GROMACS .gro file of C-alpha atoms in nm:
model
  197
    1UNK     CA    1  -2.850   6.646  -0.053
    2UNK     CA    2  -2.858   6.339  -0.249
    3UNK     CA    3  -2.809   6.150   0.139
    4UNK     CA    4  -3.146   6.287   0.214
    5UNK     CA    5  -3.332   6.188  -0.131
    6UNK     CA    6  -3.236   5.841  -0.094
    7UNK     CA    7  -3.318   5.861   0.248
    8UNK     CA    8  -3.685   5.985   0.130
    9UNK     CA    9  -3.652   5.725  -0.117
   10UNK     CA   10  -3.658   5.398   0.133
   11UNK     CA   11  -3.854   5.564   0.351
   12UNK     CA   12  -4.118   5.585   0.048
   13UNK     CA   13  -4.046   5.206  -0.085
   14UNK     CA   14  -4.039   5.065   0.313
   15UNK     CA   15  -4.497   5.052   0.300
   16UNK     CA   16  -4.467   4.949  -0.036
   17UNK     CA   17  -4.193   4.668  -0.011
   18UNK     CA   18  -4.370   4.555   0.312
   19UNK     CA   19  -4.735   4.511   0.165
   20UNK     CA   20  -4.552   4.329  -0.125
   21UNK     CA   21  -4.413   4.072   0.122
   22UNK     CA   22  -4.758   4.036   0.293
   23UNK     CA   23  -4.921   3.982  -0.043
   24UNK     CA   24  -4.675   3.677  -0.119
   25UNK     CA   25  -4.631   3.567   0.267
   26UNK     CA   26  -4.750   3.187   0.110
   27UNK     CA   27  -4.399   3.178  -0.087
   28UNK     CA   28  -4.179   3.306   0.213
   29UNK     CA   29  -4.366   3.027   0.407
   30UNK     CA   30  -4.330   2.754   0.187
   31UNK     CA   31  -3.943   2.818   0.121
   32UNK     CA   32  -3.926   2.805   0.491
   33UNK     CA   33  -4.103   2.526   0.534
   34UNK     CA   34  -3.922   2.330   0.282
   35UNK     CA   35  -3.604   2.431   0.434
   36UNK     CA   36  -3.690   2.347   0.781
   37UNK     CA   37  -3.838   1.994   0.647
   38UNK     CA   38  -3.543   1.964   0.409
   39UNK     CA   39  -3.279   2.012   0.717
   40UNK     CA   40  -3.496   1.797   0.984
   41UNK     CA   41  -3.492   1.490   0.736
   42UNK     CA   42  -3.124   1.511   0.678
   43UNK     CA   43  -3.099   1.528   1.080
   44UNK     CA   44  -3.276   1.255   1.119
   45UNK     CA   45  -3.105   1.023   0.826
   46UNK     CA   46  -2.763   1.055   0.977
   47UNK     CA   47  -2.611   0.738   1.138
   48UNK     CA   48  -2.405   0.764   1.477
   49UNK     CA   49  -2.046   0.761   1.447
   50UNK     CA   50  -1.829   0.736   1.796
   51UNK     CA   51  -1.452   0.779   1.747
   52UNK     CA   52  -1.189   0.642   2.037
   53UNK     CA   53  -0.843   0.762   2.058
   54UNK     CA   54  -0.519   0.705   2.247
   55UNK     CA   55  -0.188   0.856   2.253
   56UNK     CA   56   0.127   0.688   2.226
   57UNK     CA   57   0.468   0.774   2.365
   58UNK     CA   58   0.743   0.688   2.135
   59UNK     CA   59   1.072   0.596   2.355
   60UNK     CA   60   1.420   0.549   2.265
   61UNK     CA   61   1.539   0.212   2.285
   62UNK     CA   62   1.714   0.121   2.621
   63UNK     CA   63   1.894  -0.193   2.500
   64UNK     CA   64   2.231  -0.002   2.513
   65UNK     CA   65   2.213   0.059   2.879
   66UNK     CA   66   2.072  -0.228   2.937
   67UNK     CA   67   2.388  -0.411   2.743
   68UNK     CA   68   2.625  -0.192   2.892
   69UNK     CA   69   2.672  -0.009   2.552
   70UNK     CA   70   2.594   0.317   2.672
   71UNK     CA   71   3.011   0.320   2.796
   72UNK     CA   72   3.171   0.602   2.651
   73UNK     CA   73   3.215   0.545   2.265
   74UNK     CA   74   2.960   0.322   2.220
   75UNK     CA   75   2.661   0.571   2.313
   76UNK     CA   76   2.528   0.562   1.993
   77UNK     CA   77   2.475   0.202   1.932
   78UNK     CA   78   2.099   0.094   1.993
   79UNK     CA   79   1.989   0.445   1.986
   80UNK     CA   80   1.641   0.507   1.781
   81UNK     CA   81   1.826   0.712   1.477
   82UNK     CA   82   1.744   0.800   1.124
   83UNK     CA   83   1.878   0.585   0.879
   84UNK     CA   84   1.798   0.832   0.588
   85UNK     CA   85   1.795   1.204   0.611
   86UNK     CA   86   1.448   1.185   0.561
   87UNK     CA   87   1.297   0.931   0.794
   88UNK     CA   88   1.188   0.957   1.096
   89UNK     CA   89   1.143   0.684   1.396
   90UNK     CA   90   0.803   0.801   1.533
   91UNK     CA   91   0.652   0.801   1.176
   92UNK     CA   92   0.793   0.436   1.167
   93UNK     CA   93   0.613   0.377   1.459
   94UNK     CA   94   0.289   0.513   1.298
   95UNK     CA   95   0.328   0.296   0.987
   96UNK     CA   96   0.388  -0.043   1.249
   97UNK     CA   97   0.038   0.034   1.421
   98UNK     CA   98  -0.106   0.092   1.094
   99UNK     CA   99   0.042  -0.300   0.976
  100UNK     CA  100  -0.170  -0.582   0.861
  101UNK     CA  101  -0.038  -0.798   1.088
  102UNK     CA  102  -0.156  -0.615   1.397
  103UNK     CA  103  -0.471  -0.498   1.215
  104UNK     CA  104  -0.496  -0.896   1.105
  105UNK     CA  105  -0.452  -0.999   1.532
  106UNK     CA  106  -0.715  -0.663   1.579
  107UNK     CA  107  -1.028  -0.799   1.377
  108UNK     CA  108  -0.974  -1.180   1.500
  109UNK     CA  109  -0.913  -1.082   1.870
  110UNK     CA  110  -1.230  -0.880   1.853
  111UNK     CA  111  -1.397  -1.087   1.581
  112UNK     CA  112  -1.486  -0.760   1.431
  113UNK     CA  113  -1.776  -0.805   1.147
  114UNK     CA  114  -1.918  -0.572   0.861
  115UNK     CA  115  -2.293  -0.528   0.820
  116UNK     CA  116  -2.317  -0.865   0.657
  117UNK     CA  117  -2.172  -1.038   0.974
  118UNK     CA  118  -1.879  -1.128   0.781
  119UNK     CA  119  -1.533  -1.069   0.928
  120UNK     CA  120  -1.419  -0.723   0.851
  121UNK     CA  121  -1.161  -0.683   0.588
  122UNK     CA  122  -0.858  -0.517   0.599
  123UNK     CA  123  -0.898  -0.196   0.362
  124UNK     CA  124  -1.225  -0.162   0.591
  125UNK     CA  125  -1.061  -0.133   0.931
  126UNK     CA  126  -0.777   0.062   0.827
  127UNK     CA  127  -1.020   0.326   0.679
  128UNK     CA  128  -1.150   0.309   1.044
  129UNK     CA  129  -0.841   0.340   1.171
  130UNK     CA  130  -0.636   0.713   1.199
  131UNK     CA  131  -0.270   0.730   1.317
  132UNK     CA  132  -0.141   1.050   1.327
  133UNK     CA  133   0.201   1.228   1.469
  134UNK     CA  134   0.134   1.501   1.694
  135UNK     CA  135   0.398   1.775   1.587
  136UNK     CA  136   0.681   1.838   1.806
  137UNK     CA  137   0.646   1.550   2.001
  138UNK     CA  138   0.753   1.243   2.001
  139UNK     CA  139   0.386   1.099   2.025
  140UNK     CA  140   0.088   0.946   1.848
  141UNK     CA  141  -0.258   0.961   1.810
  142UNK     CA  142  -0.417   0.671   1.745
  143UNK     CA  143  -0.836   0.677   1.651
  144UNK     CA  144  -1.096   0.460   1.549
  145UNK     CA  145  -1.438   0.532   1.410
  146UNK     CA  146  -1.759   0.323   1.446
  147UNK     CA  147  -2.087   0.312   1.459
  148UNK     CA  148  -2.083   0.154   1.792
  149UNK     CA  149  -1.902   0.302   2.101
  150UNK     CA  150  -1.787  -0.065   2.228
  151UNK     CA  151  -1.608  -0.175   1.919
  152UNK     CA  152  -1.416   0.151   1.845
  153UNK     CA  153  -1.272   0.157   2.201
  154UNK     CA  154  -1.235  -0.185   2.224
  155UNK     CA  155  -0.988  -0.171   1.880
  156UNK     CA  156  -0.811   0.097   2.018
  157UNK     CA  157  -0.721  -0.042   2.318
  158UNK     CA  158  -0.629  -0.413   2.154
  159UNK     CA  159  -0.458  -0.245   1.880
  160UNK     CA  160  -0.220  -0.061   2.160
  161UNK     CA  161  -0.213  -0.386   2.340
  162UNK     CA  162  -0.082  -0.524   2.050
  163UNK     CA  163   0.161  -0.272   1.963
  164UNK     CA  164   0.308  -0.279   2.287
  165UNK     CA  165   0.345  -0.680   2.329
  166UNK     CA  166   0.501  -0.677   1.999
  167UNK     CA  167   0.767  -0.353   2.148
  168UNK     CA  168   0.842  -0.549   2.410
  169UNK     CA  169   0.912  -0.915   2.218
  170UNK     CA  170   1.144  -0.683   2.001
  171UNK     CA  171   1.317  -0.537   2.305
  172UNK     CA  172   1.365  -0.899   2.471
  173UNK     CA  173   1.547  -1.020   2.163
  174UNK     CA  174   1.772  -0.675   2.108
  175UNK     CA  175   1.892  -0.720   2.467
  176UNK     CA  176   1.905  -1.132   2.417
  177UNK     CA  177   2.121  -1.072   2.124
  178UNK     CA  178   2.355  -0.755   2.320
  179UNK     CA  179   2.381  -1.079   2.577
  180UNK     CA  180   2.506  -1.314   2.355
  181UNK     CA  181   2.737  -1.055   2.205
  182UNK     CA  182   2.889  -0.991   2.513
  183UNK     CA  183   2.927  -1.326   2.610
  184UNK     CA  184   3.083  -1.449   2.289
  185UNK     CA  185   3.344  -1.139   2.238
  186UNK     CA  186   3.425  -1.092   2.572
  187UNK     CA  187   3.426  -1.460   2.720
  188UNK     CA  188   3.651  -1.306   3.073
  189UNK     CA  189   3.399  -1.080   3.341
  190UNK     CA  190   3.726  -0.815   3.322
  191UNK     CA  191   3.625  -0.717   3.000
  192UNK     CA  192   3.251  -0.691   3.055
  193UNK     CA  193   3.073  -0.361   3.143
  194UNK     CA  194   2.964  -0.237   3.443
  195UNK     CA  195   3.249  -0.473   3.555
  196UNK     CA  196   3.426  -0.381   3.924
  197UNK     CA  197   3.767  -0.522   3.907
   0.00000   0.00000   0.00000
């Protein structure tokens, strides 16, 4: 019963609330039109942003092998360990590509500039810059953000390039120093690794 009377009801306030709506249509229309003007300026104020990204494969060190240290005992020498319980080699790795030195070799390679034309600084490009772990990997994701497509995946790509020149100089001198070790404890090729007697 009372289903029915409120039923009557709306049907009775439906003519009623509908002729009140035409009789105000200008306010309906000019919140509308404010929105829609409101929302197109807003559009049309926003800059361009392009981001680039890469992803990075963190690898173990293979100076061991490369030494002859990966004989058994001596596995665990030049493997990419913890030296805390609560650090981890791949965040490591994020905080290297996130250095002011490579960030430093970054702006000057690319002679990156802010709006001024002066050289970019510093805090600048590393609020540009994003380096991220991707979880349960052992990778990174490395992104930069700027207003023009060009410079954000040409830092990307010197920033790796830098990253990976500077892996590989620290490499050369971990297996330069397992060679001099070898050659200075172990001055007879019996003693060596890898050695056939």
């Amino acid at each position: 019963m009372a289903a029915e009377s409120l039923d009557r009801e709306l049907d009775m306030n439906l003519p009623q609330l509908i002729s009140g709506i035409g009789r105000k249509w200008y306010i309906f229309a000019g919140i509308f039109g404010l929105s829609t003007a409101l929302s197109l300026l807003a559009y049309l104020n926003q800059t361009d942003s392009y981001t680039s990204e890469a992803k990075i494969l963190v690898k173990p060190s293979q100076t061991s092998s490369l030494s002859g240290l990966n004989q058994p005992g001596l596995e665990d020498i030049g493997d990419i360990k913890s030296l805390g319980k609560t650090s981890d080699p791949v965040v490591t790795e994020s905080e290297v590509l996130r250095s002011n030195p490579l960030a430093e070799k970054t702006i000057k390679a690319l002679r990156l500039q802010d709006e001024d034309g002066a050289p970019l600084k510093l805090r600048d490009f590393s609020e540009k810059l994003v380096v991220k772990e991707i979880p349960g990997t052992d990778m990174l994701r490395v992104s930069y953000e700027s207003e023009n497509p060009v410079e954000a995946a040409n830092a990307v790509n010197q920033l790796i390039s830098l990253y990976i020149q500077n892996n590989v100089l620290d490499n050369r001198e971990e297996t330069s120093a397992a060679r001099v070790f070898w050659s200075s404890s172990c001055p007879n090729r019996a003693c060596r690794p890898n050695h056939r007697v």
